[in-house]
Coordinates of C-alpha atoms and ligand atoms in Angstrom, one line a residue:
X1 CA -66.5 -104.0 -88.1
X2 CA -68.1 -102.0 -90.9
X3 CA -70.6 -103.8 -93.0
X4 CA -71.4 -102.0 -96.3
X5 CA -75.1 -102.2 -97.0
X6 CA -75.8 -105.2 -99.2
X7 CA -78.2 -104.0 -101.8
X8 CA -80.5 -106.3 -103.8
X9 CA -80.9 -105.6 -107.5
X10 CA -84.1 -103.7 -107.1
X11 CA -82.5 -101.2 -104.7
X12 CA -80.3 -98.2 -105.1
X13 CA -79.0 -95.1 -103.2
X14 CA -80.2 -91.6 -103.9
X15 CA -77.9 -88.5 -104.0
X16 CA -79.1 -87.6 -100.6
X17 CA -78.1 -90.9 -99.1
X18 CA -81.5 -92.6 -99.0
X19 CA -82.5 -96.0 -100.1
X20 CA -84.4 -96.2 -103.4
X21 CA -86.6 -99.1 -104.6
X22 CA -87.5 -99.3 -108.3
X23 CA -86.3 -95.8 -108.6
X24 CA -88.6 -94.5 -105.7
X25 CA -87.2 -93.1 -102.5
X26 CA -88.0 -95.4 -99.6
X27 CA -88.5 -92.5 -97.2
X28 CA -91.2 -91.0 -99.6
X29 CA -92.9 -94.4 -99.7
X30 CA -92.9 -94.7 -95.9
X31 CA -94.3 -91.1 -95.6
X32 CA -96.9 -91.5 -98.3
X33 CA -98.2 -95.0 -97.6
X34 CA -97.2 -95.5 -93.9
X35 CA -95.3 -98.3 -92.2
X36 CA -94.9 -101.2 -92.1
X37 CA -95.1 -101.3 -95.8
X38 CA -94.4 -104.1 -98.3
X39 CA -92.7 -102.6 -101.4
X40 CA -92.3 -104.8 -104.5
X41 CA -90.3 -103.8 -107.6
X42 CA -92.5 -104.7 -110.5
X43 CA -89.7 -104.7 -113.1
X44 CA -87.7 -107.1 -111.0
X45 CA -90.7 -109.5 -110.7
X46 CA -91.3 -109.3 -114.4
X47 CA -87.6 -109.8 -115.2
X48 CA -87.6 -113.0 -113.0
X49 CA -90.8 -114.3 -114.7
X50 CA -89.4 -113.6 -118.1
X51 CA -86.1 -115.4 -117.3
X52 CA -88.1 -118.5 -116.3
X53 CA -90.4 -118.3 -119.3
X54 CA -87.6 -117.7 -121.8
X55 CA -85.5 -120.6 -120.5
X56 CA -88.4 -123.1 -120.5
X57 CA -89.2 -122.1 -124.0
X58 CA -85.6 -122.4 -125.0
X59 CA -85.4 -125.9 -123.7
X60 CA -88.8 -127.4 -124.4
X61 CA -90.1 -125.3 -127.2
X62 CA -93.9 -125.0 -126.9
X63 CA -94.0 -127.9 -124.4
X64 CA -93.2 -126.1 -121.2
X65 CA -95.3 -124.0 -118.8
X66 CA -94.0 -121.9 -115.9
X67 CA -96.7 -121.5 -113.3
X68 CA -96.3 -118.9 -110.6
X69 CA -96.8 -120.6 -107.1
X70 CA -99.3 -118.0 -105.8
X71 CA -98.8 -119.1 -102.2
X72 CA -95.5 -117.1 -102.3
X73 CA -97.4 -113.8 -103.0
X74 CA -101.0 -113.7 -103.9
X75 CA -103.2 -110.8 -104.9
X76 CA -105.2 -109.9 -108.0
X77 CA -102.5 -107.7 -109.4
X78 CA -100.0 -110.5 -109.1
X79 CA -102.3 -112.7 -111.0
X80 CA -102.7 -110.1 -113.7
X81 CA -98.9 -109.8 -113.9
X82 CA -98.4 -113.5 -114.1
X83 CA -101.0 -113.6 -116.9
X84 CA -99.3 -110.8 -118.8
X85 CA -96.0 -112.7 -118.6
X86 CA -97.5 -115.8 -120.1
X87 CA -97.3 -117.8 -116.9
X88 CA -99.7 -120.4 -115.4
X89 CA -100.8 -120.2 -111.8
X90 CA -100.5 -122.8 -109.0
X91 CA -103.3 -122.4 -106.4
X92 CA -103.8 -124.4 -103.3
X93 CA -107.1 -123.3 -101.8
X94 CA -110.5 -121.9 -102.7
X95 CA -109.2 -118.5 -101.5
X96 CA -106.4 -118.5 -104.0
X97 CA -108.6 -119.9 -106.8
X98 CA -111.2 -117.2 -106.0
X99 CA -108.5 -114.5 -106.3
X100 CA -107.4 -115.9 -109.6
X101 CA -110.9 -116.0 -111.0
X102 CA -111.6 -112.4 -109.8
X103 CA -108.5 -111.2 -111.5
X104 CA -109.6 -112.7 -114.8
X105 CA -106.9 -115.4 -114.9
X106 CA -107.4 -118.0 -117.6
X107 CA -108.6 -121.1 -115.8
X108 CA -107.0 -123.6 -118.2
X109 CA -103.6 -122.3 -117.0
X110 CA -104.5 -123.0 -113.3
X111 CA -103.2 -126.0 -111.4
X112 CA -105.1 -126.8 -108.2
X113 CA -103.0 -128.3 -105.4
X114 CA -103.4 -129.3 -101.8
X115 CA -103.2 -132.3 -99.5
X116 CA -106.6 -131.9 -98.0
X117 CA -108.9 -130.4 -100.6
X118 CA -112.5 -130.2 -99.3
X119 CA -115.4 -131.5 -101.3
X120 CA -116.5 -127.8 -101.7
X121 CA -113.1 -126.9 -103.0
X122 CA -113.0 -129.8 -105.5
X123 CA -116.5 -128.9 -106.7
X124 CA -115.4 -125.2 -107.1
X125 CA -112.3 -126.3 -109.0
X126 CA -114.2 -128.6 -111.3
X127 CA -117.0 -126.1 -112.0
X128 CA -114.4 -123.3 -112.6
X129 CA -112.8 -125.7 -115.2
X130 CA -109.3 -125.4 -113.8
X131 CA -106.7 -126.8 -116.2
X132 CA -105.4 -129.5 -113.9
X133 CA -106.0 -130.9 -110.4
X134 CA -103.1 -132.4 -108.6
X135 CA -104.5 -135.3 -106.6
X136 CA -102.7 -136.0 -103.4
X137 CA -104.3 -139.2 -102.0
X138 CA -106.8 -142.0 -102.8
X139 CA -109.7 -140.4 -100.8
X140 CA -109.4 -137.3 -103.0
X141 CA -109.2 -139.4 -106.1
X142 CA -112.5 -141.1 -105.3
X143 CA -114.2 -137.9 -104.2
X144 CA -113.1 -136.2 -107.4
X145 CA -114.4 -139.0 -109.6
X146 CA -117.8 -138.6 -108.0
X147 CA -117.8 -134.8 -108.2
X148 CA -116.8 -134.9 -111.9
X149 CA -119.5 -137.5 -112.6
X150 CA -122.2 -135.3 -111.0
X151 CA -120.9 -132.3 -113.0
X152 CA -121.0 -134.4 -116.2
X153 CA -117.3 -133.7 -116.9
X154 CA -113.9 -135.4 -117.0
X155 CA -111.4 -133.9 -114.6
X156 CA -107.8 -133.7 -115.9
X157 CA -105.5 -134.7 -113.1
X158 CA -101.9 -135.3 -112.2
X159 CA -100.8 -137.4 -109.3
X160 CA -98.6 -135.8 -106.6
X161 CA -95.7 -138.1 -106.3
X162 CA -93.1 -138.4 -103.5
X163 CA -89.9 -139.1 -105.4
X164 CA -88.0 -140.0 -102.2
X165 CA -85.4 -137.2 -102.7
X166 CA -84.2 -135.3 -99.6
X167 CA -83.3 -131.7 -100.7
X168 CA -80.9 -129.8 -98.5
X169 CA -83.1 -127.2 -97.0
X170 CA -84.9 -126.4 -93.7
X171 CA -86.7 -129.6 -92.5
X172 CA -90.0 -127.8 -92.4
X173 CA -89.9 -127.1 -96.1
X174 CA -88.5 -130.5 -97.3
X175 CA -91.4 -132.2 -99.1
X176 CA -90.0 -134.9 -101.4
X177 CA -89.1 -137.7 -99.0
X178 CA -91.2 -140.7 -97.9
X179 CA -92.0 -139.1 -94.6
X180 CA -93.7 -136.2 -96.3
X181 CA -97.5 -135.7 -95.9
X182 CA -97.8 -134.8 -99.6
X183 CA -98.6 -137.3 -102.3
X184 CA -98.0 -140.9 -103.1
X185 CA -94.7 -142.7 -102.5
X186 CA -93.1 -144.6 -105.4
X187 CA -91.2 -147.1 -103.4
X188 CA -94.2 -148.5 -101.5
X189 CA -96.1 -149.1 -104.7
X190 CA -98.9 -146.7 -103.8
X191 CA -98.1 -144.3 -106.6
X192 CA -98.4 -147.0 -109.3
X193 CA -101.6 -148.4 -107.6
X194 CA -103.1 -144.8 -107.7
X195 CA -102.2 -144.5 -111.3
X196 CA -103.9 -147.8 -112.1
X197 CA -107.0 -146.7 -110.2
X198 CA -107.1 -143.3 -111.9
X199 CA -106.7 -144.8 -115.3
X200 CA -109.7 -147.1 -114.7
X201 CA -112.0 -144.2 -113.7
X202 CA -114.6 -142.8 -116.1
X203 CA -114.6 -139.2 -115.1
X204 CA -110.9 -138.8 -114.5
X205 CA -108.2 -138.2 -117.2
X206 CA -104.7 -138.9 -115.8
X207 CA -102.4 -136.7 -117.9
X208 CA -99.2 -136.7 -115.8
X209 CA -97.3 -136.6 -112.6
X210 CA -96.2 -133.8 -110.2
X211 CA -93.7 -133.5 -107.5
X212 CA -92.2 -130.7 -105.4
X213 CA -89.1 -131.6 -103.3
X214 CA -88.8 -128.5 -101.2
X215 CA -88.1 -124.8 -101.1
X216 CA -85.1 -122.5 -101.0
X217 CA -82.9 -125.2 -102.6
X218 CA -79.4 -124.1 -103.8
X219 CA -78.2 -127.3 -105.6
X220 CA -79.1 -128.5 -109.0
X221 CA -78.4 -132.2 -108.3
X222 CA -81.6 -133.0 -106.3
X223 CA -83.7 -131.6 -109.2
X224 CA -81.8 -133.7 -111.7
X225 CA -82.2 -136.8 -109.6
X226 CA -85.9 -136.1 -109.1
X227 CA -86.4 -135.6 -112.9
X228 CA -84.8 -139.0 -113.5
X229 CA -86.9 -140.8 -110.8
X230 CA -90.1 -139.2 -112.1
X231 CA -89.4 -140.3 -115.7
X232 CA -88.6 -143.8 -114.5
X233 CA -92.0 -143.8 -112.8
X234 CA -93.7 -142.6 -116.0
X235 CA -92.0 -145.4 -117.8
X236 CA -93.4 -147.9 -115.3
X237 CA -96.8 -146.5 -115.9
X238 CA -96.2 -147.0 -119.6
X239 CA -94.8 -150.5 -119.4
X240 CA -97.0 -151.9 -116.6
X241 CA -100.2 -150.0 -117.1
X242 CA -99.9 -149.3 -120.8
X243 CA -100.4 -145.6 -120.7
X244 CA -97.8 -143.0 -121.7
X245 CA -98.4 -139.9 -119.6
X246 CA -97.8 -136.6 -121.4
X247 CA -97.0 -134.2 -118.5
X248 CA -94.3 -133.9 -116.0
X249 CA -94.4 -131.1 -113.4
X250 CA -91.4 -130.7 -111.3
X251 CA -92.7 -128.1 -108.8
X252 CA -90.8 -125.1 -107.5
X253 CA -88.1 -124.7 -104.9
X254 CA -85.4 -122.5 -106.5
X255 CA -83.4 -120.7 -103.8
X256 CA -82.8 -116.9 -103.7
X257 CA -80.3 -114.6 -102.1
X258 CA -81.3 -113.5 -98.6
X259 CA -77.8 -112.7 -97.3
X260 CA -74.7 -111.4 -99.1
X261 CA -73.0 -114.8 -98.7
X262 CA -75.9 -116.7 -100.4
X263 CA -75.1 -117.9 -103.9
X264 CA -78.1 -119.5 -105.6
X265 CA -77.7 -121.3 -108.9
X266 CA -78.7 -119.0 -111.8
X267 CA -82.1 -120.4 -112.9
X268 CA -81.0 -120.7 -116.5
X269 CA -78.3 -123.2 -115.4
X270 CA -81.0 -125.2 -113.5
X271 CA -83.2 -125.3 -116.6
X272 CA -80.3 -126.3 -118.8
X273 CA -79.1 -129.1 -116.6
X274 CA -82.6 -130.5 -115.9
X275 CA -83.5 -130.3 -119.6
X276 CA -80.4 -132.3 -120.4
X277 CA -81.3 -135.0 -117.9
X278 CA -84.9 -135.1 -119.1
X279 CA -83.9 -135.5 -122.7
X280 CA -81.2 -138.1 -121.9
X281 CA -83.5 -140.1 -119.7
X282 CA -86.4 -140.0 -122.2
X283 CA -83.9 -141.2 -124.9
X284 CA -82.7 -144.1 -122.7
X285 CA -86.2 -145.2 -121.7
X286 CA -87.6 -144.6 -125.2
X287 CA -90.3 -142.2 -123.9
X288 CA -91.7 -139.3 -125.8
X289 CA -90.6 -136.0 -124.3
X290 CA -93.4 -135.0 -121.9
X291 CA -94.5 -131.4 -121.6
X292 CA -92.7 -129.9 -118.6
X293 CA -94.1 -127.7 -115.9
X294 CA -92.3 -125.8 -113.2
X295 CA -93.8 -123.8 -110.3
X296 CA -91.4 -121.1 -109.0
X297 CA -92.8 -118.9 -106.2
X298 CA -90.0 -117.4 -104.1
X299 CA -87.6 -117.0 -107.1
X300 CA -90.1 -114.8 -108.9
X301 CA -91.1 -112.4 -106.2
X302 CA -88.8 -112.9 -103.2
X303 CA -85.8 -110.7 -104.0
X304 CA -88.2 -108.0 -105.5
X305 CA -89.7 -107.2 -102.1
X306 CA -88.5 -104.9 -99.3
X307 CA -90.4 -104.2 -96.1
X308 CA -90.1 -100.8 -94.6
X309 CA -90.6 -100.2 -90.9
X310 CA -90.3 -97.2 -88.6
X311 CA -88.1 -97.5 -85.5
X312 CA -90.2 -96.8 -82.4
X313 CA -87.7 -97.3 -79.6
X314 CA -84.0 -98.1 -79.1
X315 CA -83.4 -99.8 -75.8
X316 CA -79.9 -100.4 -74.5
X317 CA -79.5 -103.1 -71.9
X318 CA -76.0 -102.4 -70.6
X319 CA -73.7 -105.4 -70.9
X320 CA -76.5 -107.4 -72.6
X321 CA -77.6 -106.0 -76.0
X322 CA -79.4 -103.1 -77.6
X323 CA -82.8 -103.6 -79.0
X324 CA -84.2 -101.7 -81.9
X325 CA -88.0 -102.0 -82.0
X326 CA -89.9 -101.6 -85.2
X327 CA -93.6 -101.2 -85.9
X328 CA -94.1 -104.7 -87.4
X329 CA -92.6 -108.1 -86.7
X330 CA -93.9 -111.6 -86.4
X331 CA -97.2 -110.6 -88.0
X332 CA -95.8 -109.3 -91.3
X333 CA -92.8 -111.7 -91.4
X334 CA -93.1 -115.0 -89.5
X335 CA -90.1 -116.5 -91.2
X336 CA -87.5 -115.8 -88.6
X337 CA -89.7 -117.4 -85.9
X338 CA -90.7 -120.3 -88.1
X339 CA -87.5 -121.2 -89.9
X340 CA -84.8 -119.2 -88.1
X341 CA -84.6 -117.3 -91.4
X342 CA -82.1 -114.5 -91.6
X343 CA -82.4 -111.2 -93.5
X344 CA -80.2 -108.4 -94.6
X345 CA -81.4 -105.0 -93.5
X346 CA -80.3 -101.4 -93.4
X347 CA -81.4 -97.9 -92.2
X348 CA -83.0 -96.5 -95.4
X349 CA -82.4 -92.9 -94.4
X350 CA -78.6 -93.4 -93.6
X351 CA -77.3 -95.2 -96.6
X352 CA -74.1 -93.1 -96.6
X353 CA -73.3 -94.0 -93.1
X354 CA -71.2 -97.1 -92.1
X355 CA -73.0 -100.1 -90.7
X356 CA -70.9 -100.7 -87.7
X357 CA -73.2 -101.0 -84.7
X358 CA -74.7 -104.2 -83.4
X359 CA -78.4 -104.4 -82.6
X360 CA -81.1 -106.9 -82.2
X361 CA -84.1 -105.8 -84.2
X362 CA -87.3 -106.8 -82.5
X363 CA -90.9 -106.6 -83.6
X364 CA -93.8 -105.1 -81.7
X365 CA -95.8 -108.3 -81.0
X366 CA -96.3 -109.7 -77.5
X367 CA -93.7 -112.4 -78.3
X368 CA -89.9 -112.4 -78.5
X369 CA -90.3 -111.7 -82.2
X370 CA -86.9 -110.8 -83.7
X371 CA -86.4 -109.8 -87.3
X372 CA -82.7 -110.1 -86.8
X373 CA -80.5 -111.0 -83.8
X374 CA -77.3 -109.1 -83.4
X375 CA -77.3 -107.5 -86.9
X376 CA -74.8 -104.8 -87.9
X377 CA -76.5 -101.5 -88.8
X378 CA -75.9 -97.8 -88.9
X379 CA -76.3 -96.0 -85.6
X380 CA -80.0 -96.2 -85.1
X381 CA -82.4 -93.6 -83.7
X382 CA -86.1 -93.4 -83.1
X383 CA -87.8 -92.5 -86.3
X384 CA -85.3 -94.1 -88.6
X385 CA -86.8 -96.2 -91.5
X386 CA -85.5 -99.7 -91.4
X387 CA -85.6 -101.6 -94.7
X388 CA -85.5 -105.4 -94.6
X389 CA -84.6 -107.0 -97.9
X390 CA -85.9 -110.0 -99.9
X391 CA -89.3 -110.1 -98.3
X392 CA -91.3 -110.5 -101.5
X393 CA -92.2 -114.1 -101.0
X394 CA -93.9 -115.8 -98.0
X395 CA -94.2 -112.6 -96.1
X396 CA -97.4 -110.8 -97.1
X397 CA -98.9 -114.3 -97.9
X398 CA -98.1 -115.6 -94.5
X399 CA -98.9 -112.5 -92.5
X400 CA -101.3 -112.7 -89.6
X401 CA -103.4 -110.4 -87.5
X402 CA -101.9 -111.5 -84.2
X403 CA -102.5 -108.8 -81.6
X404 CA -105.1 -107.5 -84.0
X405 CA -102.4 -105.8 -86.0
X406 CA -103.7 -104.8 -89.4
X407 CA -101.8 -106.3 -92.4
X408 CA -99.6 -103.7 -94.1
X409 CA -100.3 -102.4 -97.6
X410 CA -98.5 -103.7 -100.6
X411 CA -97.1 -101.1 -103.0
X412 CA -95.7 -101.9 -106.5
X413 CA -92.9 -99.6 -107.6
X414 CA -91.7 -99.2 -111.2
X415 CA -89.6 -96.7 -113.0
X416 CA -89.9 -94.1 -110.3
X417 CA -93.7 -94.5 -109.8
X418 CA -95.6 -96.2 -106.9
X419 CA -99.1 -97.6 -106.7
X420 CA -101.0 -99.5 -104.0
X421 CA -101.9 -103.1 -105.1
X422 CA -103.2 -104.2 -101.7
X423 CA -104.7 -101.7 -99.3
X424 CA -103.6 -101.6 -95.7
X425 CA -106.1 -103.2 -93.4
X426 CA -108.0 -100.9 -91.2
X427 CA -109.1 -101.1 -87.6
X428 CA -112.7 -101.9 -88.8
X429 CA -111.2 -104.9 -90.7
X430 CA -109.8 -106.1 -87.3
X431 CA -113.4 -106.6 -86.0
X432 CA -115.2 -107.1 -89.3
X433 CA -116.2 -110.7 -88.7
X434 CA -116.9 -110.4 -85.0
X435 CA -120.5 -111.1 -84.0
Ligands
LLP1 N1 -95.2 -126.0 -106.0 C1 -95.7 -126.6 -104.9 C2 -96.6 -127.8 -105.0 C3 -95.4 -126.1 -103.6 O1 -95.8 -126.7 -102.6 C4 -94.5 -124.9 -103.5 C5 -94.2 -124.4 -102.2 C6 -94.1 -124.3 -104.7 C7 -94.5 -124.9 -105.9 C8 -93.2 -123.1 -104.7 O2 -92.0 -123.3 -104.1 P1 -90.9 -122.1 -104.2 O3 -90.5 -122.0 -105.6 O4 -91.5 -120.8 -103.7 O5 -89.8 -122.6 -103.3 N2 -93.4 -120.9 -96.3 C9 -92.1 -121.4 -96.7 C10 -92.1 -122.0 -98.0 C11 -93.1 -123.1 -98.2 C12 -93.2 -123.6 -99.6 C13 -94.4 -124.4 -99.8 N3 -94.5 -124.9 -101.1 C14 -91.0 -120.3 -96.5 O6 -91.4 -119.2 -96.2 O7 -89.8 -120.6 -96.7

């Protein structure tokens, strides 16, 4: 079987048969910046951001905000990019908040998330004047009231709600059902009780509700159902507690194409359908249209990223399989091990050759770390540059230093130019905190 290389939008093929990314030759990038290397096409990230911002503006006028979920890919340059595209930022830890502050990101456009924020983190968020804190549980609500009181301010919050919707995705990234650790459930009454409590607090201003049903979701329906459930809950808060909340944040979760056979819903279609449901439901319930927030992460950066590796060994085990070993693996991409995630890949220096040989691509960690089991590639030799596609989300941000492997550099490419946005870690970095 010959598999033609599947090329994401940010990639191309040069006249000499090499892979290009954002108009830059992948072999040049590997040579100049070393491997493994995260390469991200800046134009592609901007285009995705613009599509989200344009469609939220189209459907909600000035009453919508697209926040980039920084957990998908966080560094100062990404914050600057998000700012320049008119996005807000979703952060989930002091580390993400610190990065945003250091980049000069406007704090009023930051939403602080997390199911176990420490007192120090809440104090940091309050003193940094983040735009909104999404409160996950009652302990946090009480702690925040005290922290805001001591700071002499009122904290603007949303409540994280479990709408009870099961999205079709990997079970480890399903977060909307009652058995999720995140937020307050509607059906047990705890969400309404939390709203009542928050409304009675002196240093808390409850402005709205938030939910996030999961990630890498391909259907529109769960998002529509969720929007309806959330608005019904907002209506309960209005009718029972006498407060009309003005903000509804529906989180992220929009799926992207990892494999040729994946067909995610175009995000404009999602925005259109959910906007229709929101407007209809608000009409039925006689609610004012709330301002709408969404928090895409993967769909902004995922398909814009390609990881380049160098092949260090090709090991044929007769009658069993042939291993191709690369100079990265579990440490720079834990997703195959965590979620059984599958990736499309190709030999970047052999784009004119047929992909008709089967290999298992393994990493270099002291684990059975496979980037792809039995994948069809060109004939592979030691020294080839292997490109793994759609690694722009939850790769760099989830990378580890297992085996004391330094994290790769991140390079942004754009219109034929490349620049480092995150330096490669050094050996000194590996022992920096050792005493
Ligand atoms: N908002 C909240 C509150 C979230 O928890 C998340 C992701 C997002 C937005 C962005 O979701 P996205 O649009 O990227 O799907 N590590 C996993 C994904 C975990 C997602 C966690 N929360 C993976 O590699 O698939």
